XYZ file of C-alpha atoms in Angstrom:
76
model
C 93.914 127.007 -81.388
C 96.769 129.158 -82.548
C 100.215 127.846 -83.338
C 101.655 129.823 -80.417
C 99.140 128.313 -77.993
C 99.872 124.827 -79.279
C 103.624 125.380 -78.876
C 103.098 126.664 -75.329
C 101.071 123.547 -74.465
C 103.753 121.274 -75.912
C 106.535 123.081 -74.060
C 104.579 122.853 -70.796
C 104.138 119.100 -71.309
C 107.822 118.702 -72.127
C 108.714 120.573 -68.934
C 106.451 118.241 -66.932
C 108.073 115.185 -68.496
C 111.536 116.564 -67.765
C 110.584 117.209 -64.121
C 109.230 113.659 -63.782
C 112.374 112.217 -65.344
C 114.497 114.185 -62.901
C 112.409 112.852 -60.009
C 112.851 109.291 -61.302
C 116.622 109.749 -61.533
C 116.702 110.947 -57.939
C 114.661 107.924 -56.805
C 117.084 105.548 -58.542
C 120.074 107.264 -56.943
C 118.494 107.246 -53.456
C 117.575 103.590 -53.834
C 121.143 102.785 -54.826
C 122.454 104.623 -51.769
C 120.017 102.698 -49.582
C 121.296 99.462 -51.089
C 124.886 100.464 -50.304
C 123.870 101.292 -46.748
C 122.074 97.975 -46.306
C 124.960 95.989 -47.786
C 127.423 97.706 -45.453
C 125.528 96.216 -42.509
C 125.819 92.646 -43.788
C 129.021 90.708 -43.069
C 131.137 90.397 -46.211
C 130.819 86.607 -46.350
C 127.005 86.887 -46.487
C 126.845 89.894 -48.773
C 125.326 89.100 -52.185
C 127.086 90.309 -55.303
C 125.029 93.314 -56.322
C 127.519 94.724 -58.819
C 125.292 93.882 -61.811
C 122.304 95.574 -60.183
C 124.329 98.657 -59.298
C 125.925 98.819 -62.753
C 122.466 98.551 -64.318
C 121.195 101.391 -62.144
C 124.204 103.514 -63.063
C 123.629 102.855 -66.781
C 119.945 103.708 -66.459
C 120.803 106.997 -64.773
C 123.371 107.857 -67.457
C 120.861 107.190 -70.248
C 118.091 109.080 -68.462
C 120.344 112.102 -67.938
C 121.239 112.100 -71.635
C 117.538 112.082 -72.545
C 116.848 114.761 -69.954
C 119.582 116.953 -71.433
C 117.990 116.571 -74.866
C 114.590 117.554 -73.456
C 116.122 120.586 -71.769
C 117.725 121.673 -75.030
C 114.322 121.447 -76.729
C 112.527 123.283 -73.942
C 115.081 126.103 -73.717
């Protein structure tokens, strides 16, 4: 296998990983929006405090986007 072929295979795999990461980020964001929607239907006095969960999701998305940006810079 030539060096060029090997590089092409690695870049294709990196592109697949980046696409999967992007899909995962979108799932997290949609899930968070669903949580907001569900919480809006619950009376305030019965609404659980989900701020830690939401903050954790936000932090996960931030970190994933940073990794995704690094992958994109490698792929480009």
